């Protein structure tokens, strides 16, 4: 015998509540609660309307206590009709269980044949009116206070279950000049609001009279409606309602609209019922005003941000660019992050001698997430655009911008404004014809490159202090070539550090997105990068995910168009200065990224070890800056790695025989043991130490190399 048959035989219903706003009822449970007999999910408000308000409040308390104690929740509930009369007493038993979307309540409901002193069926609900009213108003006030948009306010108002007389039709009217409009409604079909959507205020309609006079209108019967408002009665008659209440929405003594509550059962509108309706109308007016102000504030902030941020210019020959800006959640949703794309002067008129068609990309982050940060961002963006348009090189542009920001923020006044602010910034020039990229960086995260064969590398670049800290800071320039088919990513730290990540772990998160990229558009890749940080959402500036954002996000993607090489060569280069020992770790990382798909992991470890030895020797035995260059290219049978470290010292390294306890002297010995080829080449000024590794073929069908590139 099935369990379902047993439950039906003993007149026991089953319910399931996952706290999502609906409750699942079987046929027996629906019948006991005087709801439509078909099993399915019904709104919580529908169930609440059938339970005595006091019992509903006690049921919530019992469930909360039982969930905390991991015990069975049991309660007796009075089922009432729309007029508030008790129809029967039921007993409900349930237990909480953990689910994927939060706690779920599952239980049974059964009619009590012996009430044992409880209110008998057919008795009017009167004794607990005050207590139930207070509980309802507390719940309603809390729910309306938490609503953050007009849509949420309307949704909350539609779910309110008033003690003993819940309406089944609601409408909120607004004022637009001398017209009455519909802000929202519930319990009506599509198109039912058309006759009321745009109505003159002098119309003989209850809501219009409420707005004109500021006094509520109560219509307890259809006859009363017809006799008082005969002109608009035909419009209301088709909805089949029995009673109506129209109340003014008043804020600070000003009527901003009207609220209608309509009932399918007769309501006498006693003083207690009118008191509840009036209080709800006041709370609803306050909630609508707060939501409207918040929406206006958000629209203002988004408009301000859109005005400050440029539109990426399409149609540049040889280049595809995509950009995203996502403001932080909460507040005005404006901050100091920005990006820009600037056409640069070129040809014979350019004192910098750059090619025609060159562009500059800028991305930066002014300290703070407030209006002042947004204002400074706007000023700094204009200054950078002006310096770039004058033809200055990247280092000069950032030097001038730093002095500008220091000058406008290095002041304090008597109004309590904080002191100077700084900004991080990355400025680059790109020549689409040659792929040459020149970058200057002011305390900003480094750029990354996605090569045509799917390799993702951070481009280690020279940098200086953030803008505005020291007006005399220098910003060295780093140059490299972006090959055809390669994509350059620059972003603010919000894309990396959101969600408790630091720069390293945040970069690892984005690396997976870039490596998984297929042949999708650059716009799709930009969306994927943002989704990797904020999760799936169709709109970045609103919705439940908006308040979880910790920092602004700005990102720019640039792809150099053209057919990539049949066997693309991977290259990377970086400088290692005497005062930059941390660059040795960056060099090791660069080599690992370059060899991410190398066939022999032991060769990768060997390459990293030799690079570390070579760079360390430069710091220990020379006085200048070294340049490390590495490239992977194809031979006829496999791939070859060549790493070269150049410095300005004329002293050539010589092989030593270190003792067992010696801490140095093993560099050349290691290269002789691990490298397939190595050497030391004198230069006009200085020398170059190099080594090569040859990737072993993966098999007889892989003559083109370990990655199988044809």
XYZ file of C-alpha atoms in Angstrom:
710
model
C 0.000 0.000 0.000
C 1.299 3.449 -0.877
C 1.927 6.054 1.814
C -0.227 8.514 -0.132
C -3.223 6.165 0.123
C -2.736 5.812 3.868
C -2.633 9.574 4.379
C -5.822 10.052 2.342
C -7.532 7.311 4.285
C -6.836 9.041 7.617
C -7.671 12.529 6.185
C -4.123 13.809 6.666
C -2.646 16.372 4.292
C 1.000 17.070 3.484
C 2.649 20.457 2.985
C 6.128 21.652 2.056
C 7.451 25.186 2.600
C 10.920 26.110 1.351
C 10.513 29.742 2.485
C 10.574 30.939 -1.139
C 7.192 32.678 -0.965
C 5.055 29.653 -1.903
C 3.835 26.518 -0.125
C 3.208 23.148 -1.799
C -0.043 21.456 -0.666
C -1.552 18.124 -1.548
C -5.294 17.732 -2.153
C -6.204 16.967 1.472
C -4.166 19.846 2.887
C -5.705 22.279 0.388
C -9.225 21.158 1.337
C -8.566 21.493 5.082
C -7.289 25.029 4.560
C -10.278 25.982 2.372
C -8.106 26.469 -0.699
C -8.707 25.183 -4.254
C -8.613 21.401 -4.137
C -6.029 20.794 -6.864
C -2.577 19.995 -5.461
C 0.202 22.466 -6.257
C 2.014 25.539 -5.002
C 0.099 28.502 -3.603
C 1.370 31.849 -2.309
C 2.138 32.078 1.389
C -0.286 34.994 1.535
C -3.132 32.699 0.414
C -2.433 30.247 3.244
C -1.948 33.059 5.723
C -5.321 34.527 4.781
C -6.974 31.244 5.876
C -5.250 31.087 9.281
C -6.249 33.143 12.281
C -3.668 35.976 12.564
C -2.768 35.114 16.148
C -2.278 31.455 15.250
C -0.127 32.447 12.287
C 2.169 34.494 14.498
C 2.413 31.649 17.005
C 3.106 29.184 14.180
C 6.112 31.224 13.051
C 7.439 31.346 16.609
C 7.013 27.572 16.997
C 8.783 26.904 13.693
C 11.672 29.198 14.615
C 12.123 27.557 18.000
C 11.849 24.014 16.601
C 14.396 24.788 13.856
C 16.864 26.104 16.431
C 16.378 23.032 18.642
C 16.104 20.513 15.763
C 12.742 19.397 17.109
C 9.261 18.779 15.716
C 7.117 21.904 15.363
C 3.492 21.345 16.385
C 0.665 23.880 16.525
C -3.125 24.117 16.484
C -4.490 26.509 13.900
C -7.916 28.054 13.402
C -8.986 28.047 9.746
C -11.172 31.098 8.998
C -13.381 32.115 6.106
C -13.108 35.487 4.306
C -15.519 37.005 6.828
C -13.236 36.008 9.684
C -15.370 33.162 11.097
C -13.650 29.993 12.309
C -14.479 27.008 10.097
C -12.419 24.303 11.754
C -9.425 23.594 13.968
C -6.439 21.766 12.442
C -3.230 20.431 13.915
C -0.003 20.841 11.983
C 3.230 18.955 12.648
C 6.457 19.644 10.758
C 10.215 19.524 10.844
C 12.981 21.595 9.266
C 15.582 20.027 7.002
C 18.587 21.519 5.226
C 18.319 21.988 1.480
C 20.459 23.359 -1.332
C 18.564 26.678 -1.234
C 18.223 26.946 2.539
C 16.040 25.277 5.186
C 12.907 23.466 4.009
C 9.860 22.743 6.206
C 7.899 19.552 5.607
C 4.870 18.535 7.610
C 1.313 17.238 7.885
C -2.037 18.826 8.663
C -5.065 17.053 10.176
C -8.450 18.242 11.411
C -8.956 18.281 15.204
C -12.325 16.719 16.043
C -12.077 17.632 19.748
C -10.939 21.246 20.066
C -10.405 20.829 23.852
C -11.361 24.309 24.743
C -10.256 25.973 21.545
C -12.583 28.257 19.636
C -15.398 26.277 18.043
C -16.106 26.389 14.356
C -18.531 29.114 13.388
C -17.475 31.460 16.187
C -16.485 34.990 15.125
C -12.875 36.028 15.483
C -12.965 38.935 17.900
C -11.013 38.394 21.097
C -7.498 38.582 19.668
C -8.060 41.423 17.197
C -5.736 43.919 18.860
C -2.904 41.425 19.236
C -3.197 40.180 15.658
C -3.404 43.732 14.324
C -0.207 44.728 16.108
C 1.609 41.630 14.866
C 0.443 42.266 11.295
C 1.478 45.931 11.340
C 4.918 45.044 12.688
C 5.405 42.506 9.894
C 4.085 44.894 7.262
C 6.262 47.766 8.473
C 9.388 45.636 8.443
C 8.674 44.251 4.975
C 7.929 47.659 3.458
C 10.983 49.205 5.112
C 13.205 46.606 3.433
C 11.782 47.216 -0.059
C 14.329 49.097 -2.171
C 12.433 49.793 -5.377
C 8.912 50.665 -6.427
C 8.520 47.180 -7.863
C 9.506 45.614 -4.544
C 7.114 47.888 -2.623
C 4.238 46.829 -4.853
C 5.195 43.171 -4.507
C 5.304 43.430 -0.707
C 1.971 45.255 -0.556
C 0.371 42.540 -2.685
C 1.594 39.824 -0.294
C 0.218 41.454 2.870
C -2.460 39.366 4.567
C -4.545 41.671 6.745
C -6.025 40.216 9.925
C -9.409 38.751 9.043
C -10.106 40.703 5.845
C -7.405 40.318 3.193
C -8.122 42.112 -0.113
C -7.801 40.199 -3.375
C -7.283 43.266 -5.574
C -4.867 46.143 -5.019
C -3.879 49.202 -7.020
C -1.574 52.147 -6.404
C -2.372 55.402 -8.202
C 0.061 58.221 -8.812
C -0.221 61.834 -9.958
C 1.265 63.203 -13.185
C 0.316 66.843 -13.466
C -3.485 66.954 -13.554
C -3.795 63.268 -14.454
C -4.270 60.120 -12.382
C -1.964 57.246 -13.362
C -1.505 53.608 -12.366
C 1.813 52.949 -10.596
C 1.089 49.242 -10.131
C -1.659 46.757 -9.412
C -2.251 43.206 -8.204
C -5.098 40.755 -8.657
C -6.080 42.022 -12.100
C -5.542 40.653 -15.569
C -3.426 42.085 -18.354
C -5.023 45.191 -19.819
C -7.508 45.614 -16.959
C -5.784 48.846 -15.907
C -6.177 50.604 -19.274
C -9.339 52.609 -18.405
C -7.648 53.867 -15.209
C -4.086 54.351 -16.493
C -4.539 57.961 -17.600
C -7.535 59.687 -16.021
C -8.157 63.396 -15.357
C -8.229 64.286 -11.661
C -11.709 65.737 -12.004
C -13.139 62.350 -13.063
C -15.978 60.968 -10.969
C -13.820 58.109 -9.677
C -13.026 57.226 -6.024
C -9.227 57.405 -6.402
C -9.469 60.798 -8.115
C -11.686 62.118 -5.320
C -9.230 60.835 -2.711
C -6.379 62.686 -4.428
C -8.445 65.872 -4.728
C -9.694 65.902 -1.141
C -7.030 63.959 0.752
C -9.797 61.949 2.510
C -10.382 58.197 2.344
C -13.414 56.700 0.581
C -14.948 53.467 1.936
C -17.495 51.596 -0.179
C -18.818 48.544 1.754
C -21.247 47.387 -0.983
C -21.788 47.533 -4.749
C -24.942 49.569 -4.155
C -22.944 52.201 -2.288
C -20.384 52.379 -5.129
C -23.101 52.687 -7.800
C -25.017 55.406 -5.991
C -21.946 57.478 -5.134
C -19.935 57.080 -8.363
C -22.454 56.216 -11.090
C -20.190 57.357 -13.951
C -17.342 54.954 -13.257
C -19.397 52.158 -11.687
C -19.603 50.241 -15.020
C -15.802 50.108 -15.080
C -15.620 48.617 -11.573
C -18.602 46.273 -11.866
C -16.885 43.830 -14.242
C -14.314 42.835 -11.586
C -16.972 41.232 -9.374
C -15.897 42.837 -6.099
C -18.138 43.443 -3.076
C -16.282 46.149 -1.095
C -13.649 48.803 -1.795
C -11.399 51.072 0.237
C -9.588 54.033 -1.385
C -7.052 55.762 0.876
C -4.766 58.742 0.288
C -1.002 58.234 0.185
C 0.302 61.164 2.188
C 3.932 62.132 2.865
C 4.852 65.282 4.819
C 1.317 66.600 4.442
C 1.296 66.183 0.665
C -0.898 63.680 -1.150
C 1.245 61.746 -3.644
C -1.398 59.276 -4.800
C -4.066 56.827 -3.700
C -4.222 53.172 -2.685
C -7.145 50.877 -3.502
C -7.949 47.668 -1.623
C -10.821 45.662 -3.155
C -12.569 42.640 -1.591
C -14.622 39.802 -3.057
C -16.520 39.472 0.229
C -18.457 42.215 2.047
C -16.416 44.256 4.514
C -18.120 46.563 6.999
C -15.009 48.728 7.482
C -15.275 48.910 11.252
C -13.132 51.463 13.103
C -10.495 48.769 13.738
C -10.416 47.781 10.074
C -10.176 51.398 8.957
C -7.344 51.922 11.431
C -5.388 49.037 9.909
C -5.995 50.258 6.351
C -4.980 53.821 7.230
C -1.769 52.659 8.891
C -0.873 50.467 5.921
C -1.525 53.370 3.540
C 0.829 55.607 5.529
C 3.571 52.966 5.543
C 3.012 52.354 1.835
C 3.333 56.075 1.064
C 6.599 56.292 3.014
C 7.965 53.173 1.299
C 7.052 54.469 -2.170
C 8.696 57.804 -1.414
C 11.893 56.118 -0.206
C 11.943 53.787 -3.198
C 11.369 56.654 -5.620
C 14.166 58.681 -4.053
C 16.505 55.688 -4.184
C 15.654 55.038 -7.827
C 16.220 58.693 -8.697
C 19.524 58.606 -6.848
C 20.604 55.473 -8.695
C 19.575 56.942 -12.030
C 21.462 60.151 -11.217
C 24.600 58.261 -10.235
C 24.446 56.008 -13.284
C 23.863 59.006 -15.512
C 26.829 60.765 -13.916
C 29.007 57.714 -14.432
C 27.861 57.265 -18.038
C 28.605 60.910 -18.730
C 32.114 60.612 -17.298
C 32.952 57.359 -19.072
C 33.527 57.482 -22.823
C 32.120 55.210 -25.471
C 34.787 52.995 -26.973
C 35.184 54.148 -30.568
C 34.400 51.373 -33.055
C 35.776 51.055 -36.547
C 39.504 51.540 -35.903
C 41.303 49.658 -38.702
C 43.127 46.617 -37.431
C 41.803 46.826 -33.860
C 38.868 45.454 -31.859
C 38.213 46.969 -28.426
C 35.712 46.058 -25.687
C 35.208 47.789 -22.342
C 33.178 47.287 -19.176
C 32.480 49.398 -16.105
C 30.625 47.953 -13.084
C 30.062 50.292 -10.100
C 30.298 49.124 -6.511
C 27.071 48.128 -4.748
C 25.288 50.500 -2.345
C 25.524 54.253 -1.944
C 25.548 56.398 -5.047
C 27.190 53.618 -7.074
C 29.833 56.010 -8.359
C 33.521 55.762 -7.765
C 36.963 56.564 -9.040
C 37.498 53.820 -11.640
C 37.609 54.895 -15.267
C 38.890 54.004 -18.715
C 39.449 55.976 -21.898
C 40.503 55.490 -25.506
C 42.218 58.454 -27.151
C 43.091 58.901 -30.863
C 46.664 60.200 -30.968
C 48.156 62.798 -33.305
C 50.499 61.177 -35.827
C 52.382 61.636 -39.061
C 54.304 64.777 -39.893
C 52.464 66.897 -37.323
C 53.448 64.702 -34.388
C 56.417 65.966 -32.455
C 56.661 62.498 -30.910
C 57.032 60.946 -34.346
C 54.363 58.269 -33.889
C 52.521 56.613 -36.757
C 49.124 57.734 -37.938
C 46.241 55.702 -36.521
C 47.895 55.149 -33.149
C 45.626 55.142 -30.115
C 46.105 55.428 -26.374
C 44.280 53.308 -23.828
C 44.008 54.544 -20.251
C 42.633 52.816 -17.188
C 42.812 54.009 -13.602
C 41.354 54.129 -10.131
C 41.096 57.214 -7.926
C 41.138 56.449 -4.200
C 37.613 56.250 -2.730
C 34.046 55.328 -3.720
C 32.188 58.604 -3.379
C 31.228 61.722 -5.261
C 34.594 63.361 -4.644
C 36.393 60.349 -6.127
C 34.123 60.526 -9.168
C 34.773 64.256 -9.517
C 38.554 63.819 -9.302
C 38.305 60.984 -11.789
C 36.549 63.260 -14.267
C 39.182 65.987 -13.885
C 42.060 63.529 -14.162
C 40.593 61.891 -17.264
C 40.308 65.261 -18.988
C 43.905 66.151 -18.027
C 45.251 62.838 -19.345
C 43.354 63.276 -22.597
C 44.793 66.784 -22.981
C 48.390 65.651 -22.336
C 48.001 62.735 -24.754
C 46.525 64.980 -27.459
C 49.552 67.271 -27.155
C 51.691 64.377 -28.365
C 53.556 63.462 -25.164
C 54.936 59.971 -24.694
C 53.491 57.669 -21.973
C 56.115 58.531 -19.349
C 55.581 62.270 -19.845
C 51.791 61.910 -19.790
C 51.840 60.194 -16.388
C 54.431 62.595 -14.945
C 52.296 65.579 -15.880
C 49.126 63.859 -14.609
C 50.781 63.145 -11.262
C 51.728 66.793 -10.825
C 48.212 67.829 -11.826
C 46.523 65.507 -9.299
C 48.955 66.498 -6.550
C 48.190 70.147 -7.220
C 44.394 69.861 -7.032
C 44.278 67.564 -3.976
C 47.171 68.829 -1.853
C 44.878 71.251 -0.039
C 42.790 71.143 3.105
C 40.000 73.480 4.091
C 37.846 74.241 7.095
C 34.910 72.163 5.844
C 36.283 68.855 7.048
C 37.425 67.572 3.638
C 40.104 64.932 3.886
C 43.627 65.491 2.600
C 45.241 64.518 -0.700
C 44.082 61.523 -2.691
C 46.065 59.383 -5.081
C 45.192 57.390 -8.189
C 46.616 54.330 -9.853
C 46.834 54.440 -13.619
C 48.068 52.487 -16.615
C 48.631 54.381 -19.874
C 49.617 52.708 -23.135
C 50.065 53.655 -26.759
C 49.301 51.130 -29.487
C 50.265 51.230 -33.156
C 47.846 48.946 -35.067
C 50.180 48.762 -38.067
C 53.178 47.300 -36.244
C 51.552 46.019 -33.032
C 53.976 48.051 -30.916
C 52.757 48.699 -27.360
C 54.403 51.245 -25.071
C 53.232 51.201 -21.456
C 53.810 53.435 -18.439
C 52.342 52.337 -15.129
C 51.591 54.242 -11.900
C 50.970 51.699 -9.130
C 48.381 49.875 -11.255
C 47.944 46.116 -11.844
C 50.048 44.870 -14.724
C 48.555 44.022 -18.127
C 48.128 40.498 -19.464
C 48.234 39.049 -22.959
C 46.241 36.182 -24.456
C 48.217 34.810 -27.399
C 46.726 33.320 -30.542
C 47.446 29.756 -29.345
C 45.685 30.255 -25.982
C 48.695 31.048 -23.807
C 47.939 33.601 -21.080
C 50.790 35.684 -19.676
C 51.126 38.585 -17.291
C 53.326 41.231 -18.909
C 55.745 42.448 -16.259
C 56.225 46.171 -16.875
C 58.151 48.975 -15.257
C 56.181 51.206 -12.908
C 56.249 54.137 -10.531
C 54.300 55.477 -7.574
C 50.550 56.136 -7.878
C 49.647 59.538 -9.298
C 49.440 62.439 -6.869
C 51.837 61.140 -4.198
C 55.136 62.624 -5.421
C 54.921 65.265 -8.166
C 58.501 64.497 -9.275
C 58.101 60.734 -9.774
C 59.425 59.236 -13.009
C 57.461 56.622 -14.934
C 59.664 54.374 -17.099
C 58.224 52.959 -20.308
C 58.031 49.284 -21.288
C 57.765 48.289 -24.946
C 56.634 45.028 -26.526
C 54.849 43.847 -29.670
C 51.284 42.559 -29.781
C 51.171 39.974 -32.551
C 48.230 39.436 -34.896
C 45.433 37.559 -33.129
C 46.673 38.414 -29.626
C 44.477 40.128 -27.021
C 45.632 42.602 -24.380
C 43.733 42.914 -21.065
C 44.058 45.845 -18.673
C 41.802 46.235 -15.640
C 41.425 47.810 -12.211
C 42.025 45.852 -9.016
C 38.283 45.342 -8.473
C 38.306 42.652 -11.172
C 41.094 40.828 -9.333
C 40.500 41.296 -5.603
C 36.715 41.039 -5.284
C 35.530 38.049 -3.262
C 38.412 37.879 -0.787
C 41.094 37.318 -3.437
C 44.486 38.976 -3.601
C 46.191 39.933 -6.856
C 47.683 36.451 -7.355
C 44.594 34.350 -6.629
C 42.374 36.838 -8.449
C 44.594 36.576 -11.504
C 44.415 32.768 -11.316
C 40.614 33.043 -11.404
C 40.675 35.204 -14.532
C 43.340 33.050 -16.193
C 40.869 30.168 -16.334
C 38.315 32.360 -18.128
C 40.883 33.520 -20.673
C 42.259 30.042 -21.305
C 38.766 28.666 -21.913
C 38.009 31.286 -24.528
C 36.776 29.851 -27.809
C 36.074 31.817 -30.969
C 33.505 34.055 -29.241
C 33.502 37.799 -29.669
C 35.531 40.182 -27.545
C 32.275 41.480 -26.032
C 31.402 37.962 -24.848
C 34.854 37.605 -23.293
C 34.364 40.885 -21.407
C 31.039 39.613 -20.047
C 32.626 36.295 -19.058
C 35.338 38.083 -17.077
C 32.785 40.111 -15.130
C 30.621 37.037 -14.518
C 33.636 35.206 -13.124
C 33.752 37.840 -10.366
C 30.066 38.631 -9.732
C 28.365 35.417 -10.810
C 25.612 35.048 -13.421
C 23.447 38.144 -13.768
C 21.860 39.800 -16.756
C 22.350 43.317 -15.469
C 25.386 44.491 -13.540
C 23.996 47.633 -11.957
C 20.812 46.396 -10.283
C 19.445 43.265 -8.704
C 20.304 41.187 -5.646
C 23.976 40.851 -6.612
C 24.534 44.603 -6.733
C 24.902 45.009 -2.975
C 27.569 42.304 -2.753
C 30.080 44.240 -4.807
C 33.147 45.301 -2.893
C 34.850 47.535 -5.447
C 34.322 49.157 -8.816
C 35.424 47.244 -11.885
C 36.803 48.705 -15.094
C 38.389 46.639 -17.846
C 39.552 47.102 -21.426
C 40.247 44.381 -23.989
C 42.158 45.097 -27.204
C 42.713 42.564 -29.987
C 45.083 43.135 -32.882
C 43.246 41.833 -35.915
C 44.827 39.751 -38.627
C 45.626 36.128 -39.299
C 47.987 34.753 -36.658
C 51.134 32.964 -37.674
C 50.718 29.302 -38.584
C 53.225 28.514 -35.874
C 53.101 31.547 -33.569
C 56.199 32.412 -31.584
C 55.692 33.190 -27.914
C 57.825 35.970 -26.501
C 58.235 37.736 -23.215
C 60.762 40.192 -21.852
C 61.386 42.067 -18.626
C 64.091 44.031 -16.860
C 65.626 43.076 -13.515
C 67.057 46.043 -11.618
C 69.521 46.053 -8.757
C 66.826 47.317 -6.396
C 64.244 44.817 -7.654
C 65.055 41.354 -6.284
C 61.332 40.552 -6.344
C 61.552 40.550 -10.140
C 63.339 37.210 -9.999
C 60.113 35.600 -8.807
C 58.271 37.390 -11.625
C 60.816 36.022 -14.123
C 60.237 32.475 -12.887
C 56.491 32.968 -13.255
C 56.882 34.352 -16.775
C 58.841 31.283 -17.890
C 56.261 28.903 -16.413
C 53.475 30.776 -18.192
C 55.452 30.634 -21.429
C 55.844 26.848 -21.076
C 52.338 26.061 -19.783
C 51.847 23.280 -22.388
C 55.447 22.050 -22.634
C 55.639 18.277 -23.044
C 58.267 17.585 -20.348
C 57.551 19.032 -16.866
C 61.133 18.343 -15.786
C 62.408 20.589 -18.569
C 60.088 23.333 -17.318
C 61.550 23.021 -13.819
C 65.044 23.097 -15.293
C 64.273 26.250 -17.281
C 62.871 27.991 -14.191
C 65.943 27.008 -12.154
C 68.381 28.290 -14.789
C 66.493 31.575 -15.185
C 66.609 32.061 -11.419
C 70.373 31.414 -11.378
C 71.044 33.761 -14.296
C 68.994 36.626 -12.870
C 70.469 36.197 -9.392
C 74.016 36.276 -10.759
C 73.268 39.606 -12.437
C 72.158 41.110 -9.130
C 75.133 39.693 -7.229
C 77.983 40.222 -9.698
C 77.019 43.363 -11.646
C 75.954 46.918 -10.860
C 73.406 47.585 -13.580
C 70.009 46.470 -14.804
C 69.649 43.240 -16.737
C 67.226 42.480 -19.556
C 65.663 39.009 -19.685
C 64.132 37.858 -22.973
C 62.533 34.471 -23.597
C 60.862 33.003 -26.644
C 59.385 29.701 -27.751
C 59.409 29.045 -31.479
C 59.032 26.058 -33.768
C 61.768 24.145 -35.484
C 61.241 21.539 -38.180
C 60.691 18.768 -35.643
C 59.671 20.344 -32.308
C 59.697 23.567 -30.303
C 62.677 25.376 -28.878
C 62.956 27.624 -25.825
C 65.669 30.292 -25.839
C 66.282 32.470 -22.800
C 68.779 35.310 -22.858
C 69.905 37.603 -20.029
C 71.874 40.714 -21.041
C 73.684 43.186 -18.806
C 76.196 46.027 -19.206
C 79.071 44.402 -17.313
C 82.176 43.428 -19.375
C 83.205 40.782 -16.833
C 82.560 37.361 -18.351
C 81.414 34.548 -16.064
C 83.845 31.684 -15.517
C 83.279 28.176 -14.379
C 84.172 27.329 -10.809
C 84.255 24.130 -8.816
C 82.206 24.898 -5.695
C 82.757 22.908 -2.552
C 80.096 20.810 -0.941
C 79.103 23.600 1.463
C 79.489 26.511 -1.004
C 76.462 28.798 -1.468
C 77.363 29.953 -4.995
C 79.347 29.073 -8.084
C 76.960 26.479 -9.515
C 75.241 28.545 -12.213
C 77.355 27.491 -15.214
C 77.562 23.931 -13.897
C 73.756 23.742 -13.844
C 73.473 25.163 -17.350
C 75.975 22.647 -18.678
C 74.023 19.822 -17.050
C 70.469 20.935 -17.848
C 70.541 22.966 -21.079
C 70.630 21.489 -24.585
C 72.782 24.435 -25.592
C 74.192 27.474 -23.785
C 76.760 30.180 -24.169
C 78.137 33.592 -23.255
C 78.339 36.242 -25.988
C 80.288 39.504 -25.518
C 78.474 42.600 -26.686
C 79.652 46.101 -27.533
C 78.642 47.149 -24.049
C 78.353 44.185 -21.743
C 77.514 40.564 -22.434
C 74.661 38.107 -22.971
C 74.237 34.723 -21.291
C 71.824 32.352 -22.974
C 70.548 28.781 -22.969
C 68.246 26.682 -25.116
C 65.971 23.717 -24.413
C 64.480 21.485 -27.123
C 61.085 19.967 -26.467
C 61.040 16.206 -27.014
C 58.492 15.050 -29.630
C 55.343 13.656 -28.019
C 55.166 10.742 -30.486
C 55.492 9.704 -34.116
C 52.416 11.765 -35.066
C 53.625 14.934 -33.329
C 56.493 16.089 -35.485
C 55.306 19.648 -35.173
C 55.880 19.833 -31.415
C 54.383 18.943 -28.102
C 51.298 21.086 -28.534
C 50.333 19.531 -31.830
C 50.241 22.891 -33.668
C 50.107 22.096 -37.390
